[in-house]
Short mmCIF file of C-alpha atoms and ligand atoms in Angstrom, two decimals:
data_model
loop_
_atom_site.label_atom_id
_atom_site.label_comp_id
_atom_site.label_asym_id
_atom_site.label_seq_id
_atom_site.Cartn_x
_atom_site.Cartn_y
_atom_site.Cartn_z
CA VAL A 97 2.19 6.42 19.68
CA ASN A 98 -0.79 7.79 21.57
CA ASP A 99 -1.08 7.53 25.34
CA SER A 100 -4.21 6.30 27.06
CA TYR A 101 -5.62 9.68 27.06
CA GLY A 102 -5.30 10.07 23.30
CA HIS A 103 -2.55 12.67 23.62
CA GLY A 104 -0.10 12.18 20.76
CA THR A 105 3.57 11.94 20.48
CA GLY A 106 5.11 13.91 23.32
CA ASP A 107 8.90 13.78 23.02
CA GLN A 108 9.24 12.00 26.35
CA LEU A 109 6.76 9.48 25.32
CA ILE A 110 8.51 8.81 22.02
CA ARG A 111 11.82 8.49 23.76
CA ALA A 112 10.34 5.93 26.27
CA VAL A 113 8.89 3.95 23.54
CA ALA A 114 12.09 4.01 21.48
CA ALA A 115 14.07 2.88 24.56
CA GLY A 116 11.67 -0.12 24.95
CA LEU A 117 11.75 -0.97 21.29
CA GLN A 118 15.62 -0.83 21.39
CA VAL A 119 15.68 -3.52 24.15
CA LEU A 120 13.37 -5.82 22.08
CA ILE A 121 14.93 -5.68 18.66
CA PRO A 122 17.35 -8.41 17.62
CA GLN A 123 21.14 -7.97 17.11
CA GLY A 124 21.97 -6.11 14.05
CA ALA A 125 18.44 -4.75 13.53
CA VAL A 126 17.99 -1.08 12.67
CA LEU A 127 15.40 0.99 14.53
CA ALA A 128 14.35 4.23 12.90
CA ARG A 129 11.74 6.87 13.53
CA ILE A 130 10.06 7.49 10.24
CA GLY A 131 8.32 10.53 11.51
CA GLY A 132 5.57 11.60 13.92
CA ASP A 133 4.56 8.52 15.73
CA GLU A 134 5.84 5.96 13.33
CA PHE A 135 8.81 3.73 13.77
CA ALA A 136 10.43 1.13 11.42
CA ILE A 137 12.53 -1.81 12.37
CA ALA A 138 14.66 -3.39 9.66
CA PHE A 139 16.47 -6.71 9.96
CA LEU A 140 17.63 -9.75 8.11
CA SER A 141 16.01 -13.06 8.85
CA ASP A 142 16.06 -16.58 7.53
CA GLY A 143 13.46 -15.86 4.85
CA GLU A 144 10.43 -16.80 7.10
CA ASN A 145 7.86 -14.58 8.54
CA ALA A 146 8.30 -16.14 11.93
CA ALA A 147 10.97 -13.77 13.20
CA ALA A 148 9.05 -10.60 12.24
CA LEU A 149 5.77 -12.03 13.64
CA GLN A 150 7.42 -13.02 16.84
CA LEU A 151 9.06 -9.49 17.22
CA SER A 152 5.70 -7.86 16.60
CA GLU A 153 4.12 -9.89 19.30
CA GLN A 154 6.73 -8.98 21.72
CA ILE A 155 6.32 -5.23 20.84
CA LEU A 156 2.50 -5.55 21.38
CA ASP A 157 3.10 -7.22 24.70
CA PHE A 158 5.52 -4.52 25.66
CA MET A 159 2.99 -1.84 24.73
CA VAL A 160 0.43 -3.34 27.05
CA GLU A 161 2.78 -2.62 29.99
CA PRO A 162 2.22 0.85 31.39
CA LEU A 163 5.16 3.22 30.97
CA GLU A 164 6.28 5.69 33.69
CA ILE A 165 7.05 9.07 32.32
CA GLY A 166 7.78 11.66 34.94
CA ARG A 167 4.92 11.38 37.35
CA ARG A 168 2.62 10.04 34.84
CA VAL A 169 1.86 6.45 33.96
CA VAL A 170 0.65 5.91 30.47
CA VAL A 171 -0.44 3.01 28.34
CA VAL A 172 0.53 3.16 24.69
CA GLY A 173 -0.73 1.24 21.67
CA ALA A 174 0.70 0.20 18.41
CA SER A 175 -0.42 -1.02 14.99
CA ILE A 176 2.21 -3.13 13.08
CA GLY A 177 2.54 -3.72 9.40
CA ILE A 178 5.24 -6.24 8.19
CA ALA A 179 6.78 -6.43 4.68
CA MET A 180 9.48 -8.90 3.67
CA SER A 181 11.81 -9.16 0.67
CA PRO A 182 14.80 -11.34 -0.34
CA ALA A 183 17.86 -9.39 0.46
CA GLY A 184 18.24 -6.59 -2.05
CA ALA A 185 15.32 -7.66 -4.27
CA ILE A 186 12.94 -4.81 -3.23
CA ASP A 187 14.39 -1.45 -2.57
CA ARG A 188 14.08 0.16 0.82
CA GLU A 189 11.52 2.78 -0.17
CA GLU A 190 9.28 0.07 -1.53
CA LEU A 191 9.54 -2.07 1.54
CA VAL A 192 8.71 0.96 3.72
CA ARG A 193 5.70 1.74 1.53
CA ARG A 194 4.57 -1.87 1.81
CA SER A 195 4.91 -2.11 5.53
CA ASP A 196 3.05 1.28 5.77
CA LEU A 197 0.18 -0.12 3.78
CA ALA A 198 0.05 -3.16 5.94
CA MET A 199 0.26 -0.90 9.04
CA TYR A 200 -2.89 0.93 7.86
CA LYS A 201 -4.67 -2.31 7.44
CA ALA A 202 -3.67 -3.27 11.01
CA LYS A 203 -4.97 -0.04 12.21
CA GLU A 204 -8.27 -0.36 10.50
CA ALA A 205 -8.69 -3.78 12.04
CA GLY A 206 -8.58 -2.20 15.58
CA ARG A 207 -6.10 -1.45 18.32
CA ALA A 208 -2.95 -3.52 18.84
CA ARG A 209 -2.84 -5.54 15.63
CA MET A 210 -0.21 -6.66 13.27
CA THR A 211 -0.68 -7.37 9.55
CA LEU A 212 1.53 -8.81 6.83
CA TYR A 213 1.70 -7.05 3.49
CA ASP A 214 0.09 -8.80 0.54
CA PRO A 215 -0.17 -7.53 -3.01
CA SER A 216 -4.07 -7.19 -2.89
CA MET A 217 -3.47 -4.30 -0.54
CA ASP A 218 -2.21 -2.34 -3.48
CA ALA A 219 -5.44 -2.85 -5.40
CA ASP A 220 -7.42 -1.96 -2.25
CA ARG A 221 -5.42 1.15 -1.89
CA GLU A 222 -6.07 2.18 -5.49
CA GLN A 223 -9.78 1.69 -5.27
CA ARG A 224 -9.80 3.64 -2.02
CA ASN A 225 -7.76 6.42 -3.67
CA ALA A 226 -10.25 6.64 -6.50
CA LEU A 227 -13.18 6.64 -4.03
CA GLU A 228 -11.55 9.42 -2.03
CA LEU A 229 -10.99 11.60 -5.12
CA ASP A 230 -14.70 11.12 -6.16
CA LEU A 231 -15.74 12.09 -2.64
CA ARG A 232 -13.63 15.12 -2.62
CA ILE A 233 -15.23 16.19 -5.96
CA ALA A 234 -18.78 15.34 -4.59
CA ILE A 235 -18.15 17.54 -1.54
CA GLU A 236 -16.69 20.46 -3.56
CA SER A 237 -19.58 20.44 -6.14
CA GLY A 238 -22.26 19.95 -3.55
CA ASP A 239 -23.32 16.51 -4.82
CA LEU A 240 -24.01 15.02 -1.35
CA THR A 241 -27.53 15.09 -0.11
CA LEU A 242 -29.35 14.58 3.16
CA ALA A 243 -32.04 12.04 3.91
CA TYR A 244 -34.28 12.64 6.96
CA GLN A 245 -35.54 9.68 9.16
CA PRO A 246 -38.62 10.26 11.41
CA LEU A 247 -38.15 10.20 15.17
CA VAL A 248 -41.54 9.56 16.90
CA ASP A 249 -42.95 10.04 20.34
CA ALA A 250 -43.08 6.44 22.02
CA ALA A 251 -46.55 7.08 23.47
CA THR A 252 -48.38 8.75 20.66
CA GLN A 253 -46.17 7.83 17.66
CA ALA A 254 -46.41 11.48 16.59
CA LEU A 255 -43.54 12.82 14.62
CA THR A 256 -41.27 14.93 16.88
CA GLY A 257 -38.11 15.08 15.02
CA VAL A 258 -35.80 13.75 12.37
CA GLU A 259 -32.27 12.45 12.07
CA ALA A 260 -30.27 13.87 9.08
CA LEU A 261 -28.29 11.23 7.28
CA VAL A 262 -25.83 11.91 4.46
CA ARG A 263 -26.25 10.32 1.05
CA TRP A 264 -23.90 10.03 -1.83
CA ASN A 265 -24.78 8.79 -5.28
CA ARG A 266 -21.30 8.13 -6.75
CA PRO A 267 -21.32 8.69 -10.43
CA GLY A 268 -20.91 5.57 -12.38
CA HIS A 269 -21.24 3.41 -9.19
CA GLY A 270 -24.46 4.23 -7.55
CA PRO A 271 -25.21 4.98 -3.85
CA VAL A 272 -22.28 4.41 -1.44
CA SER A 273 -23.08 3.81 2.16
CA PRO A 274 -22.08 6.40 4.74
CA GLU A 275 -20.56 3.55 6.61
CA VAL A 276 -18.05 3.25 3.80
CA PHE A 277 -17.32 6.92 2.95
CA ILE A 278 -17.47 8.51 6.37
CA PRO A 279 -14.42 6.58 7.56
CA ILE A 280 -12.65 7.51 4.32
CA ALA A 281 -13.60 11.11 4.83
CA GLU A 282 -12.17 10.88 8.36
CA THR A 283 -8.75 9.68 7.30
CA SER A 284 -8.36 11.95 4.25
CA GLY A 285 -9.10 15.25 5.85
CA LEU A 286 -12.43 15.54 4.21
CA ILE A 287 -14.54 15.11 7.22
CA GLU A 288 -14.46 18.76 8.20
CA SER A 289 -16.05 20.12 4.99
CA LEU A 290 -18.34 17.04 4.79
CA GLY A 291 -19.57 17.67 8.36
CA LEU A 292 -19.93 21.40 7.83
CA PHE A 293 -21.97 20.76 4.74
CA VAL A 294 -24.25 18.33 6.70
CA LEU A 295 -24.80 20.59 9.61
CA ARG A 296 -25.51 23.68 7.49
CA LYS A 297 -27.95 21.78 5.19
CA ALA A 298 -29.77 20.20 8.05
CA CYS A 299 -30.15 23.50 9.79
CA GLU A 300 -31.32 25.30 6.62
CA THR A 301 -33.82 22.52 5.91
CA ALA A 302 -34.99 22.37 9.51
CA LYS A 303 -36.21 25.89 9.32
CA GLN A 304 -39.32 24.76 7.27
CA TRP A 305 -40.25 22.45 10.20
CA PRO A 306 -40.40 24.72 13.24
CA GLU A 307 -42.09 21.97 15.19
CA LEU A 308 -39.29 19.33 14.78
CA ASN A 309 -36.08 18.56 16.45
CA VAL A 310 -33.13 17.77 14.17
CA SER A 311 -30.33 15.31 14.96
CA VAL A 312 -27.10 15.57 13.19
CA ASN A 313 -24.31 12.98 13.38
CA VAL A 314 -20.89 14.21 14.32
CA SER A 315 -17.95 11.99 13.73
CA PRO A 316 -14.92 11.80 15.89
CA GLY A 317 -12.69 13.72 13.48
CA GLN A 318 -15.07 16.71 13.71
CA PHE A 319 -15.51 16.50 17.39
CA ARG A 320 -11.77 16.28 17.95
CA ASN A 321 -11.26 19.62 16.13
CA PRO A 322 -10.97 22.34 18.86
CA ALA A 323 -12.63 24.71 16.39
CA PHE A 324 -15.73 22.53 16.07
CA THR A 325 -17.72 24.55 18.71
CA ASP A 326 -16.89 27.70 16.51
CA TYR A 327 -18.16 25.99 13.39
CA VAL A 328 -21.43 25.10 15.16
CA ARG A 329 -21.86 28.66 16.52
CA TYR A 330 -21.28 30.05 13.04
CA VAL A 331 -23.83 27.77 11.33
CA LEU A 332 -26.35 28.40 14.03
CA LYS A 333 -25.98 32.15 13.54
CA GLN A 334 -25.81 31.89 9.72
CA THR A 335 -28.89 29.71 9.53
CA GLU A 336 -30.77 31.56 12.35
CA ILE A 337 -31.96 28.23 13.67
CA GLU A 338 -33.00 27.91 17.32
CA ALA A 339 -30.07 26.03 18.92
CA SER A 340 -32.35 24.02 21.19
CA ARG A 341 -33.86 22.19 18.31
CA ILE A 342 -30.46 20.84 17.27
CA THR A 343 -29.17 17.59 18.64
CA LEU A 344 -25.59 16.53 17.92
CA GLU A 345 -25.08 12.84 18.10
CA ILE A 346 -21.63 11.45 18.97
CA THR A 347 -20.54 7.81 19.31
CA GLU A 348 -19.21 5.99 22.23
CA GLY A 349 -15.77 5.01 20.77
CA TYR A 350 -14.56 8.55 20.75
CA MET A 351 -15.74 9.32 24.22
CA ILE A 352 -14.02 6.30 25.78
CA GLN A 353 -10.59 7.25 24.27
CA ASN A 354 -10.91 10.87 25.11
CA PRO A 355 -13.12 11.24 28.24
CA GLN A 356 -11.48 14.53 29.28
CA ARG A 357 -11.70 16.31 26.03
CA THR A 358 -15.15 14.84 25.43
CA ARG A 359 -16.43 16.41 28.61
CA GLN A 360 -15.01 19.77 27.66
CA SER A 361 -16.35 19.69 24.15
CA ILE A 362 -19.89 18.70 25.37
CA GLU A 363 -19.84 21.45 27.86
CA ARG A 364 -18.93 24.07 25.21
CA LEU A 365 -21.52 22.82 22.86
CA LYS A 366 -24.20 22.81 25.40
CA GLY A 367 -23.10 26.42 26.17
CA LEU A 368 -24.34 27.17 22.68
CA GLY A 369 -27.74 25.81 23.50
CA VAL A 370 -27.63 22.65 21.35
CA LYS A 371 -28.24 19.26 22.80
CA VAL A 372 -25.78 16.35 22.67
CA ALA A 373 -26.76 12.69 22.38
CA LEU A 374 -24.67 9.65 22.81
CA ASP A 375 -25.20 7.42 19.71
CA ASP A 376 -25.06 3.74 19.20
CA PHE A 377 -25.08 2.98 22.94
CA GLY A 378 -24.58 -0.63 23.68
CA SER A 379 -22.66 -1.42 20.46
CA GLY A 380 -19.30 -1.20 22.07
CA PHE A 381 -17.76 -0.59 25.45
CA SER A 382 -20.91 0.30 27.29
CA SER A 383 -20.09 1.59 30.67
CA ILE A 384 -23.18 3.43 31.66
CA GLY A 385 -21.83 3.92 35.10
CA TYR A 386 -19.88 7.03 34.23
CA LEU A 387 -22.22 8.56 31.73
CA ARG A 388 -23.68 11.11 34.05
CA GLN A 389 -20.44 13.11 34.06
CA PHE A 390 -20.55 13.77 30.44
CA GLY A 391 -23.92 15.55 30.63
CA PHE A 392 -25.51 13.86 27.57
CA ASP A 393 -29.03 15.08 26.98
CA ARG A 394 -30.08 11.82 25.44
CA ILE A 395 -28.93 8.23 24.83
CA LYS A 396 -29.65 6.28 21.67
CA ILE A 397 -29.78 2.54 22.05
CA ASP A 398 -28.06 0.78 19.24
CA ARG A 399 -30.09 -1.20 16.68
CA SER A 400 -28.04 -4.37 17.29
CA LEU A 401 -29.46 -4.34 20.93
CA VAL A 402 -32.95 -3.52 19.88
CA MET A 403 -33.04 -6.15 17.23
CA GLY A 404 -33.12 -9.11 19.50
CA VAL A 405 -35.46 -7.70 22.09
CA ASN A 406 -38.25 -10.23 21.70
CA GLU A 407 -36.15 -13.23 20.79
CA ASP A 408 -33.47 -13.43 23.33
CA LYS A 409 -34.35 -13.39 27.01
CA ARG A 410 -30.86 -12.27 28.22
CA GLN A 411 -30.77 -9.47 25.67
CA ARG A 412 -34.21 -8.32 26.71
CA GLU A 413 -33.13 -8.13 30.32
CA MET A 414 -29.94 -6.32 29.54
CA LEU A 415 -31.76 -3.84 27.45
CA GLN A 416 -34.30 -3.30 30.05
CA ALA A 417 -31.60 -2.76 32.73
CA THR A 418 -29.76 -0.30 30.42
CA VAL A 419 -32.82 1.85 29.74
CA ALA A 420 -33.71 1.73 33.52
CA LEU A 421 -30.24 2.84 34.39
CA ALA A 422 -30.18 5.71 31.88
CA ARG A 423 -33.55 6.74 33.15
CA SER A 424 -32.32 6.66 36.72
CA LEU A 425 -29.75 9.31 35.64
CA ASP A 426 -32.68 11.29 34.25
CA ILE A 427 -31.37 10.89 30.76
CA PRO A 428 -34.11 10.27 28.09
CA VAL A 429 -33.62 7.33 25.84
CA THR A 430 -34.30 6.86 22.11
CA ALA A 431 -34.42 3.21 20.70
CA GLU A 432 -33.24 3.07 17.11
CA GLY A 433 -33.77 0.37 14.45
CA ILE A 434 -37.39 -0.36 15.38
CA GLU A 435 -38.84 -2.62 12.61
CA THR A 436 -41.69 -4.40 14.30
CA GLU A 437 -44.76 -3.39 16.39
CA GLY A 438 -43.42 -5.84 19.02
CA GLN A 439 -40.07 -4.05 19.33
CA ALA A 440 -41.90 -0.73 19.56
CA VAL A 441 -44.14 -2.07 22.40
CA ALA A 442 -41.15 -3.47 24.31
CA MET A 443 -39.02 -0.40 24.03
CA ARG A 444 -41.86 1.89 25.12
CA LEU A 445 -42.53 -0.44 28.14
CA PHE A 446 -38.95 -0.25 29.10
CA GLY A 447 -39.16 3.45 29.22
CA CYS A 448 -37.85 4.81 25.91
CA ASP A 449 -39.63 8.12 25.15
CA CYS A 450 -38.58 8.27 21.53
CA LEU A 451 -38.44 5.70 18.85
CA GLN A 452 -36.80 5.44 15.36
CA GLY A 453 -36.83 2.78 12.75
CA TYR A 454 -38.18 1.53 9.48
CA LEU A 455 -41.55 0.84 11.25
CA PHE A 456 -42.15 4.61 11.38
CA GLY A 457 -40.24 5.56 8.27
CA LYS A 458 -37.04 5.09 6.41
CA PRO A 459 -34.72 7.93 5.73
CA MET A 460 -36.47 10.03 3.05
CA VAL A 461 -36.21 13.21 1.11
CA ALA A 462 -37.26 16.56 2.91
CA GLU A 463 -40.47 16.89 0.91
CA GLN A 464 -41.77 13.64 2.33
CA ILE A 465 -41.22 14.87 5.84
CA THR A 466 -43.12 17.94 4.92
CA ASP A 467 -45.97 15.64 3.61
CA MET A 468 -45.94 13.69 6.81
CA LEU A 469 -46.33 17.02 8.85
CA ASN A 470 -49.31 17.93 6.68
CA GLU A 471 -51.15 14.70 6.84
P1 LIG B 210 -26.50 5.89 12.76
O1 LIG B 210 -26.22 7.31 13.16
O2 LIG B 210 -26.69 4.85 13.79
O3 LIG B 210 -27.83 6.04 11.87
C1 LIG B 210 -28.78 5.01 11.84
C2 LIG B 210 -28.56 4.13 10.61
O4 LIG B 210 -29.49 3.01 10.80
C3 LIG B 210 -28.93 4.78 9.31
O5 LIG B 210 -28.07 4.16 8.38
C4 LIG B 210 -30.38 4.40 9.07
O6 LIG B 210 -30.77 4.29 7.83
C5 LIG B 210 -30.36 3.00 9.73
N1 LIG B 210 -31.64 2.50 10.25
C6 LIG B 210 -32.46 3.32 10.84
N2 LIG B 210 -33.68 2.58 11.15
C7 LIG B 210 -33.37 1.31 10.73
C8 LIG B 210 -34.20 0.06 10.81
O7 LIG B 210 -35.34 0.01 11.31
N3 LIG B 210 -33.67 -1.00 10.38
C9 LIG B 210 -32.35 -1.03 9.75
N4 LIG B 210 -31.90 -2.15 9.26
N5 LIG B 210 -31.58 0.17 9.70
C10 LIG B 210 -32.17 1.29 10.13
P2 LIG B 210 -27.22 4.92 7.31
O8 LIG B 210 -28.05 6.09 6.83
O9 LIG B 210 -26.71 3.95 6.33
O10 LIG B 210 -26.03 5.54 8.12
C11 LIG B 210 -25.14 4.68 8.77
C12 LIG B 210 -24.21 5.43 9.72
O11 LIG B 210 -23.44 6.40 8.94
C13 LIG B 210 -24.95 6.22 10.77
O12 LIG B 210 -25.39 5.39 11.74
C14 LIG B 210 -23.93 7.22 11.01
O13 LIG B 210 -22.97 6.65 12.09
C15 LIG B 210 -23.19 7.47 9.72
N6 LIG B 210 -23.63 8.62 9.20
C16 LIG B 210 -24.82 8.84 8.39
N7 LIG B 210 -24.94 10.12 8.00
C17 LIG B 210 -23.92 10.75 8.61
C18 LIG B 210 -23.35 12.21 8.67
O14 LIG B 210 -24.17 13.05 8.03
N8 LIG B 210 -22.23 12.55 9.39
C19 LIG B 210 -21.65 11.54 9.99
N9 LIG B 210 -20.60 11.88 10.75
N10 LIG B 210 -22.05 10.15 10.07
C20 LIG B 210 -23.18 9.89 9.34
CA1 LIG B 211 -0.17 7.49 13.61
CA1 LIG B 212 -27.04 8.65 14.66
CA1 LIG B 213 -27.10 5.03 15.97
#
C-alpha cells in the first residue's frame, strides 16, 4: 500500500484500505494483514478461479477510487497474486507462499495487476535466486566491470564524454545484460553496493581523462536512499574528481512516482556540484511540461524515439517538438542510440548538442577510450 506520493504504509492508510477490503470480501472470507503493506484474503469457492478473479477485479477497481484520509486525498495501488487449492490439500503456508510468488509476478508486470500462481513460477524463482547469489558474489569479489560509451559533440563529432555502463560476465553463463541484473539488484538489496562500485570505479577511471565528462546511471533504489547524497559526496572526495565532470542519469519512472522527493534529491546533488540528467526521456510518461521544476541539467532522448526518426513522419515531428520544448527550457539534449548518419544529421538539426550511439562507438574498455583520445 503506497499512496500516490510513494509514501508507504502509514497506519491510517492501512486502516482505510483494510476497511475498504472488508466491505468487498465475500461472506465467510478471512482478511489478514500479513505484514507491512501486504494483505491476504482466504475463502472457499466452488473450485473455479472465477470468484478469486472477480474479487481481485473489484479490489483493483476499489483501489482506483481516491481515499480520504484526514485532510489528504490519496490514491493507492495493489498487486494481487492468487493461489488455489482443493480444501485442505495444500497447507496454508504453502498457499500463502504461492500467492506471494504470484503477487511478485503481478508486481513485475506493472501497477494494478493480478496474476494466478502456476508451478513454472517456482522454477523461475529458483533461477532467479541462483542468479542473485552469483551477483552477490560478483559484487563482493569485484567481478563487475565497466564499459564506456563515447558521447560526442553533435556539431564536430569530437569526443566530449563517456557513459559508464556496468558489465557482468557470469561464470558458467557468459555475459548477463544489466537490463536483467539491475532489477534483481534493486529488489534484493544489492543495488547500493553495486551502485557504489560503479560510481567509484567510474570516478577513478575518469581521472585519466581530464578532458571528458563522465555519466553514471543511478537506479531508483539508489536515488530513493536518503543517504545517497552522502555516498556521492564521499566518493567525490575519495577519488578527488572534479564534481562538475560527473553527470548522474536518472530515469523518468521514479521521478513521476516521487516528484517531491526527486526535486529535493536533485537539489542536494546539485549542491555537490554534480550534474543531473533525465535518462530515457520519451520512453514512458513523458510530460515535458513540468520538467523545468526539477532542475535537470540535461535530457537524454530515448533510443526508441530516435530509432524511427527517418522512417515515421509522426515520430519525427514528435521528436522535433520534444527537443524544441526542452531547448525552450534551456535544457541541453542528448540523443541516444544513434546508429546511422541519417539519424545523426536529423538529431543535430533538431537541436541536440550531444550524440551517443553505435555510430560513434559501442561501449568499450577504458583503454580504447584512451586510444580514441590519443588519435
Ligand atoms: P541506458 O542508460 O539507456 O544505456 C544505454 C544502453 O543503450 C546501453 O545498453 C547501450 O549499450 C545501448 N546503446 C547505446 N547506443 C546504442 C545504439 O546505437 N544501438 C543500440 N541498439 N543500443 C545502444 P546496456 O549497456 O545494455 O545497458 C542497458 C541499461 O541498463 C542502461 O540503459 C541502464 O538503464 C542500465 N545500466 C547499465 N549500466 C548501469 C549501471 O551502472 N547502473 C545502473 N543503475 N543502471 C545501469
Ligand atoms: Ca510491498
Ligand atoms: Ca543512461
Ligand atoms: Ca538511456
